[in-house]
Each structure stands twice: as structure tokens, then as C-alpha cells.
mmCIF file with all atom_site columns, C-alpha atoms in Angstrom:
data_model
loop_
_atom_site.group_PDB
_atom_site.id
_atom_site.type_symbol
_atom_site.label_atom_id
_atom_site.label_alt_id
_atom_site.label_comp_id
_atom_site.label_asym_id
_atom_site.label_entity_id
_atom_site.label_seq_id
_atom_site.pdbx_PDB_ins_code
_atom_site.Cartn_x
_atom_site.Cartn_y
_atom_site.Cartn_z
_atom_site.occupancy
_atom_site.B_iso_or_equiv
_atom_site.pdbx_formal_charge
_atom_site.auth_seq_id
_atom_site.auth_comp_id
_atom_site.auth_asym_id
_atom_site.auth_atom_id
_atom_site.pdbx_PDB_model_num
ATOM 1   C CA . MET Q 1 1   ? -20.802 1.982   -7.807  1.00 50.00 ? 8   MET Q CA 1
ATOM 2   C CA . ALA Q 1 2   ? -17.937 1.020   -10.410 1.00 47.00 ? 9   ALA Q CA 1
ATOM 3   C CA . THR Q 1 3   ? -18.211 -0.269  -13.629 1.00 55.00 ? 10  THR Q CA 1
ATOM 4   C CA . THR Q 1 4   ? -15.931 -2.982  -14.553 1.00 69.00 ? 11  THR Q CA 1
ATOM 5   C CA . MET Q 1 5   ? -13.226 -1.526  -16.419 1.00 75.00 ? 12  MET Q CA 1
ATOM 6   C CA . ARG Q 1 6   ? -9.960  -3.389  -17.739 1.00 87.00 ? 13  ARG Q CA 1
ATOM 7   C CA . PHE Q 1 7   ? -6.856  -1.026  -17.859 1.00 88.00 ? 14  PHE Q CA 1
ATOM 8   C CA . ASN Q 1 8   ? -4.074  -1.645  -20.647 1.00 89.00 ? 15  ASN Q CA 1
ATOM 9   C CA . GLY Q 1 9   ? -1.276  0.625   -20.449 1.00 88.00 ? 16  GLY Q CA 1
ATOM 10  C CA . TYR Q 1 10  ? 1.627   2.112   -18.714 1.00 87.00 ? 17  TYR Q CA 1
ATOM 11  C CA . LEU Q 1 11  ? 0.972   2.469   -14.888 1.00 88.00 ? 18  LEU Q CA 1
ATOM 12  C CA . LYS Q 1 12  ? 3.312   4.893   -12.733 1.00 87.00 ? 19  LYS Q CA 1
ATOM 13  C CA . LEU Q 1 13  ? 2.737   4.556   -9.029  1.00 90.00 ? 20  LEU Q CA 1
ATOM 14  C CA . LYS Q 1 14  ? 4.519   6.522   -6.459  1.00 89.00 ? 21  LYS Q CA 1
ATOM 15  C CA . ILE Q 1 15  ? 3.895   5.746   -2.708  1.00 92.00 ? 22  ILE Q CA 1
ATOM 16  C CA . ARG Q 1 16  ? 4.740   8.610   -0.623  1.00 90.00 ? 23  ARG Q CA 1
ATOM 17  C CA . GLU Q 1 17  ? 3.775   7.803   3.106   1.00 90.00 ? 24  GLU Q CA 1
ATOM 18  C CA . ALA Q 1 18  ? 1.276   6.171   5.396   1.00 91.00 ? 25  ALA Q CA 1
ATOM 19  C CA . VAL Q 1 19  ? -0.025  7.557   9.038   1.00 89.00 ? 26  VAL Q CA 1
ATOM 20  C CA . ASN Q 1 20  ? -1.425  6.306   11.912  1.00 88.00 ? 27  ASN Q CA 1
ATOM 21  C CA . LEU Q 1 21  ? -0.546  2.659   11.623  1.00 91.00 ? 28  LEU Q CA 1
ATOM 22  C CA . GLN Q 1 22  ? -1.495  0.786   14.642  1.00 88.00 ? 29  GLN Q CA 1
ATOM 23  C CA . PRO Q 1 23  ? 0.250   -2.439  15.418  1.00 84.00 ? 30  PRO Q CA 1
ATOM 24  C CA . THR Q 1 24  ? -2.064  -5.299  15.918  1.00 76.00 ? 31  THR Q CA 1
ATOM 25  C CA . ARG Q 1 25  ? -2.315  -7.979  18.874  1.00 71.00 ? 32  ARG Q CA 1
ATOM 26  C CA . TRP Q 1 26  ? -0.696  -10.403 16.612  1.00 65.00 ? 33  TRP Q CA 1
ATOM 27  C CA . SER Q 1 27  ? 2.495   -7.865  15.744  1.00 62.00 ? 34  SER Q CA 1
ATOM 28  C CA . GLN Q 1 28  ? 3.199   -7.552  19.170  1.00 61.00 ? 35  GLN Q CA 1
ATOM 29  C CA . ARG Q 1 29  ? 3.166   -11.550 19.909  1.00 61.00 ? 36  ARG Q CA 1
ATOM 30  C CA . HIS Q 1 30  ? 7.232   -11.868 20.030  1.00 59.00 ? 37  HIS Q CA 1
ATOM 31  C CA . SER Q 1 31  ? 6.980   -9.470  22.967  1.00 59.00 ? 38  SER Q CA 1
ATOM 32  C CA . VAL Q 1 32  ? 6.807   -12.313 25.489  1.00 59.00 ? 39  VAL Q CA 1
ATOM 33  C CA . PHE Q 1 33  ? 9.725   -11.127 27.665  1.00 57.00 ? 40  PHE Q CA 1
ATOM 34  C CA . LYS Q 1 34  ? 9.868   -7.290  27.296  1.00 62.00 ? 41  LYS Q CA 1
ATOM 35  C CA . LYS Q 1 35  ? 6.879   -4.586  27.240  1.00 66.00 ? 42  LYS Q CA 1
ATOM 36  C CA . PRO Q 1 36  ? 5.223   -4.795  23.782  1.00 65.00 ? 43  PRO Q CA 1
ATOM 37  C CA . SER Q 1 37  ? 6.261   -2.065  21.496  1.00 74.00 ? 44  SER Q CA 1
ATOM 38  C CA . ASN Q 1 38  ? 3.814   0.356   19.648  1.00 85.00 ? 45  ASN Q CA 1
ATOM 39  C CA . LEU Q 1 39  ? 6.408   0.823   17.000  1.00 90.00 ? 46  LEU Q CA 1
ATOM 40  C CA . LEU Q 1 40  ? 5.900   -1.235  13.484  1.00 92.00 ? 47  LEU Q CA 1
ATOM 41  C CA . ASP Q 1 41  ? 8.337   -2.150  10.807  1.00 93.00 ? 48  ASP Q CA 1
ATOM 42  C CA . PRO Q 1 42  ? 5.635   -1.431  8.167   1.00 96.00 ? 49  PRO Q CA 1
ATOM 43  C CA . TYR Q 1 43  ? 6.354   -1.919  4.363   1.00 97.00 ? 50  TYR Q CA 1
ATOM 44  C CA . ILE Q 1 44  ? 3.827   -1.796  1.317   1.00 96.00 ? 51  ILE Q CA 1
ATOM 45  C CA . ALA Q 1 45  ? 3.365   -4.495  -0.889  1.00 96.00 ? 52  ALA Q CA 1
ATOM 46  C CA . VAL Q 1 46  ? 1.565   -3.428  -4.347  1.00 95.00 ? 53  VAL Q CA 1
ATOM 47  C CA . ASN Q 1 47  ? -0.202  -5.702  -6.373  1.00 96.00 ? 54  ASN Q CA 1
ATOM 48  C CA . VAL Q 1 48  ? -2.359  -5.457  -9.602  1.00 96.00 ? 55  VAL Q CA 1
ATOM 49  C CA . ASP Q 1 49  ? -5.106  -8.108  -9.709  1.00 96.00 ? 56  ASP Q CA 1
ATOM 50  C CA . GLU Q 1 50  ? -3.602  -10.433 -6.488  1.00 92.00 ? 57  GLU Q CA 1
ATOM 51  C CA . CYS Q 1 51  ? -0.260  -10.618 -8.594  1.00 95.00 ? 58  CYS Q CA 1
ATOM 52  C CA . ARG Q 1 52  ? 2.577   -8.751  -6.551  1.00 96.00 ? 59  ARG Q CA 1
ATOM 53  C CA . ILE Q 1 53  ? 4.379   -6.027  -8.705  1.00 95.00 ? 60  ILE Q CA 1
ATOM 54  C CA . GLY Q 1 54  ? 6.645   -4.783  -6.016  1.00 95.00 ? 61  GLY Q CA 1
ATOM 55  C CA . GLN Q 1 55  ? 7.070   -3.644  -2.695  1.00 97.00 ? 62  GLN Q CA 1
ATOM 56  C CA . THR Q 1 56  ? 8.666   -0.565  -0.639  1.00 97.00 ? 63  THR Q CA 1
ATOM 57  C CA . SER Q 1 57  ? 11.546  -0.787  1.728   1.00 98.00 ? 64  SER Q CA 1
ATOM 58  C CA . ILE Q 1 58  ? 11.128  -1.391  5.189   1.00 98.00 ? 65  ILE Q CA 1
ATOM 59  C CA . LYS Q 1 59  ? 10.773  1.528   7.392   1.00 97.00 ? 66  LYS Q CA 1
ATOM 60  C CA . HIS Q 1 60  ? 11.869  0.681   11.106  1.00 96.00 ? 67  HIS Q CA 1
ATOM 61  C CA . ARG Q 1 61  ? 10.516  1.391   13.973  1.00 93.00 ? 68  ARG Q CA 1
ATOM 62  C CA . THR Q 1 62  ? 7.505   3.888   12.956  1.00 95.00 ? 69  THR Q CA 1
ATOM 63  C CA . ASN Q 1 63  ? 3.855   4.450   12.509  1.00 94.00 ? 70  ASN Q CA 1
ATOM 64  C CA . LYS Q 1 64  ? 4.152   6.925   10.376  1.00 94.00 ? 71  LYS Q CA 1
ATOM 65  C CA . PRO Q 1 65  ? 6.648   5.707   7.554   1.00 95.00 ? 72  PRO Q CA 1
ATOM 66  C CA . THR Q 1 66  ? 7.829   8.130   4.532   1.00 95.00 ? 73  THR Q CA 1
ATOM 67  C CA . PHE Q 1 67  ? 8.473   5.822   1.339   1.00 95.00 ? 74  PHE Q CA 1
ATOM 68  C CA . ASN Q 1 68  ? 8.753   7.970   -1.766  1.00 93.00 ? 75  ASN Q CA 1
ATOM 69  C CA . GLU Q 1 69  ? 8.914   5.275   -3.879  1.00 94.00 ? 76  GLU Q CA 1
ATOM 70  C CA . GLU Q 1 70  ? 7.848   4.612   -7.576  1.00 92.00 ? 77  GLU Q CA 1
ATOM 71  C CA . PHE Q 1 71  ? 6.568   1.553   -9.568  1.00 94.00 ? 78  PHE Q CA 1
ATOM 72  C CA . ASP Q 1 72  ? 6.226   1.441   -13.015 1.00 91.00 ? 79  ASP Q CA 1
ATOM 73  C CA . ILE Q 1 73  ? 4.668   -1.412  -14.808 1.00 91.00 ? 80  ILE Q CA 1
ATOM 74  C CA . ASN Q 1 74  ? 2.603   -1.984  -18.052 1.00 92.00 ? 81  ASN Q CA 1
ATOM 75  C CA . VAL Q 1 75  ? -0.634  -3.489  -17.282 1.00 92.00 ? 82  VAL Q CA 1
ATOM 76  C CA . ASN Q 1 76  ? -2.667  -5.762  -19.577 1.00 93.00 ? 83  ASN Q CA 1
ATOM 77  C CA . ASP Q 1 77  ? -6.148  -6.564  -18.944 1.00 93.00 ? 84  ASP Q CA 1
ATOM 78  C CA . GLY Q 1 78  ? -6.156  -4.752  -15.060 1.00 94.00 ? 85  GLY Q CA 1
ATOM 79  C CA . ASN Q 1 79  ? -9.271  -4.525  -12.988 1.00 95.00 ? 86  ASN Q CA 1
ATOM 80  C CA . LYS Q 1 80  ? -7.919  -3.315  -9.524  1.00 93.00 ? 87  LYS Q CA 1
ATOM 81  C CA . LEU Q 1 81  ? -4.719  -2.003  -7.935  1.00 93.00 ? 88  LEU Q CA 1
ATOM 82  C CA . GLU Q 1 82  ? -4.207  -3.023  -4.172  1.00 94.00 ? 89  GLU Q CA 1
ATOM 83  C CA . LEU Q 1 83  ? -2.118  -1.681  -1.543  1.00 93.00 ? 90  LEU Q CA 1
ATOM 84  C CA . LEU Q 1 84  ? -1.318  -4.002  1.652   1.00 94.00 ? 91  LEU Q CA 1
ATOM 85  C CA . VAL Q 1 85  ? 0.610   -2.400  4.717   1.00 94.00 ? 92  VAL Q CA 1
ATOM 86  C CA . PHE Q 1 86  ? 2.563   -5.387  6.447   1.00 95.00 ? 93  PHE Q CA 1
ATOM 87  C CA . HIS Q 1 87  ? 4.732   -5.353  9.533   1.00 93.00 ? 94  HIS Q CA 1
ATOM 88  C CA . ASP Q 1 88  ? 7.747   -7.372  9.104   1.00 93.00 ? 95  ASP Q CA 1
ATOM 89  C CA . THR Q 1 89  ? 8.208   -10.046 11.483  1.00 86.00 ? 96  THR Q CA 1
ATOM 90  C CA . PRO Q 1 90  ? 11.535  -11.753 12.698  1.00 83.00 ? 97  PRO Q CA 1
ATOM 91  C CA . ILE Q 1 91  ? 10.034  -15.196 12.352  1.00 81.00 ? 98  ILE Q CA 1
ATOM 92  C CA . GLY Q 1 92  ? 7.282   -16.485 10.377  1.00 83.00 ? 99  GLY Q CA 1
ATOM 93  C CA . TYR Q 1 93  ? 4.890   -14.794 7.894   1.00 88.00 ? 100 TYR Q CA 1
ATOM 94  C CA . ASP Q 1 94  ? 4.912   -10.791 7.986   1.00 92.00 ? 101 ASP Q CA 1
ATOM 95  C CA . ASP Q 1 95  ? 1.843   -9.166  9.766   1.00 90.00 ? 102 ASP Q CA 1
ATOM 96  C CA . PHE Q 1 96  ? -1.162  -7.709  8.153   1.00 91.00 ? 103 PHE Q CA 1
ATOM 97  C CA . VAL Q 1 97  ? -1.931  -4.287  9.321   1.00 92.00 ? 104 VAL Q CA 1
ATOM 98  C CA . ALA Q 1 98  ? -4.210  -2.945  6.215   1.00 89.00 ? 105 ALA Q CA 1
ATOM 99  C CA . ASN Q 1 99  ? -5.132  -2.770  2.867   1.00 89.00 ? 106 ASN Q CA 1
ATOM 100 C CA . CYS Q 1 100 ? -6.710  -0.621  0.109   1.00 88.00 ? 107 CYS Q CA 1
ATOM 101 C CA . ASN Q 1 101 ? -8.439  -1.431  -3.016  1.00 90.00 ? 108 ASN Q CA 1
ATOM 102 C CA . ILE Q 1 102 ? -8.462  0.740   -5.935  1.00 89.00 ? 109 ILE Q CA 1
ATOM 103 C CA . SER Q 1 103 ? -10.408 -0.065  -9.294  1.00 90.00 ? 110 SER Q CA 1
ATOM 104 C CA . PHE Q 1 104 ? -9.100  1.310   -12.608 1.00 88.00 ? 111 PHE Q CA 1
ATOM 105 C CA . ALA Q 1 105 ? -12.631 2.380   -13.272 1.00 87.00 ? 112 ALA Q CA 1
ATOM 106 C CA . ASP Q 1 106 ? -12.400 4.531   -10.204 1.00 84.00 ? 113 ASP Q CA 1
ATOM 107 C CA . LEU Q 1 107 ? -9.484  5.836   -11.049 1.00 82.00 ? 114 LEU Q CA 1
ATOM 108 C CA . HIS Q 1 108 ? -10.258 6.610   -14.941 1.00 79.00 ? 115 HIS Q CA 1
ATOM 109 C CA . GLU Q 1 109 ? -13.002 8.488   -13.308 1.00 81.00 ? 116 GLU Q CA 1
ATOM 110 C CA . LYS Q 1 110 ? -11.312 10.315  -10.865 1.00 77.00 ? 117 LYS Q CA 1
ATOM 111 C CA . MET Q 1 111 ? -8.627  11.566  -13.620 1.00 76.00 ? 118 MET Q CA 1
ATOM 112 C CA . ARG Q 1 112 ? -11.076 13.036  -15.983 1.00 73.00 ? 119 ARG Q CA 1
ATOM 113 C CA . ALA Q 1 113 ? -9.150  15.515  -17.585 1.00 65.00 ? 120 ALA Q CA 1
ATOM 114 C CA . LYS Q 1 114 ? -6.235  15.252  -15.105 1.00 71.00 ? 121 LYS Q CA 1
ATOM 115 C CA . ASP Q 1 115 ? -2.602  14.059  -16.327 1.00 70.00 ? 122 ASP Q CA 1
ATOM 116 C CA . LYS Q 1 116 ? -2.422  12.430  -12.535 1.00 73.00 ? 123 LYS Q CA 1
ATOM 117 C CA . PHE Q 1 117 ? -4.105  11.202  -9.431  1.00 72.00 ? 124 PHE Q CA 1
ATOM 118 C CA . GLU Q 1 118 ? -3.068  12.351  -6.178  1.00 73.00 ? 125 GLU Q CA 1
ATOM 119 C CA . ASP Q 1 119 ? -4.934  11.711  -2.834  1.00 71.00 ? 126 ASP Q CA 1
ATOM 120 C CA . TRP Q 1 120 ? -5.308  9.933   0.139   1.00 69.00 ? 127 TRP Q CA 1
ATOM 121 C CA . VAL Q 1 121 ? -6.433  6.380   0.257   1.00 67.00 ? 128 VAL Q CA 1
ATOM 122 C CA . SER Q 1 122 ? -8.314  4.862   3.558   1.00 59.00 ? 129 SER Q CA 1
ATOM 123 C CA . HIS Q 1 123 ? -6.460  7.448   5.473   1.00 47.00 ? 130 HIS Q CA 1
ATOM 124 C CA . VAL Q 1 124 ? -3.355  5.229   5.169   1.00 48.00 ? 131 VAL Q CA 1
ATOM 125 C CA . VAL Q 1 125 ? -1.083  5.636   2.026   1.00 46.00 ? 132 VAL Q CA 1
ATOM 126 C CA . ILE Q 1 126 ? -0.863  8.972   -0.358  1.00 46.00 ? 133 ILE Q CA 1
ATOM 127 C CA . TYR Q 1 127 ? -0.296  7.745   -3.637  1.00 50.00 ? 134 TYR Q CA 1
ATOM 128 C CA . HIS Q 1 128 ? 0.151   9.353   -7.281  1.00 52.00 ? 135 HIS Q CA 1
ATOM 129 C CA . VAL Q 1 129 ? -0.771  7.705   -10.292 1.00 60.00 ? 136 VAL Q CA 1
ATOM 130 C CA . LEU Q 1 130 ? -0.414  8.401   -14.304 1.00 59.00 ? 137 LEU Q CA 1
ATOM 131 C CA . MET Q 1 131 ? -2.299  6.231   -16.407 1.00 53.00 ? 138 MET Q CA 1
#
């Protein structure tokens, strides 16, 4: 279990892709007059301690989007990084698909003696972090 660690510094995050995204029943609610699509219009929101620092572009009609997008931010007293996958909807709020929380303490532990951390997160998103 991770200890509480606050991160102060520069964070560079690259979100590469997501795989095996599955539509929720809620994401298919607008398919009243046609066959529901199993494809999503996904994007990933990036939060540090529940504060939005950015989001990827929307990738249309795919369950395996490739993003290759980078986020650079100075973090002050950060505890966790959160990646949230949403399905862009034409009406109302976007639909939640998946999420992943990564504590800075866990990242620090995995990055010992390395310049960067690169790995799959929850079998959904691969990311690249420099701290």
C-alpha cells in the first residue's frame, strides 16, 4: 500500500492509446430508432487531485483510440493522477466509461533509478510520465 506522498514538480504525461473499451448501456440510450452501436466516441480527461488539467481530443467511432497526446504541468502538493475515459454524447452529459487513479507515491516507487515510467494502466490506457 502506498504511503502518502505529495508531489511538487514538473509532470509530463503522454497518453498513447486505449484498448478494449466497452460501451455502457447508458452510452447506447440515444439509439432509440436504430440499432445500437458498439463503437464509442472516447476521450480521456486528465485530473490531478480531482482538478482537471486537460483532456485528449475525441476519437470517433472506435473502441481502440490512438491519442499520442502530451500534457505538461507544474504540480504543487499533488497526491494522485486520475485518468477518466468518457464517451462524447450529442445531448447532455458525456458518459463515463472507465477510470484509473495513480498515486504519485506509487509512481515514485516504480520510477526509482529511471528517468521515466511507461506502462499499461488498468488494461485501458498506456501512459508515459516524466517527473
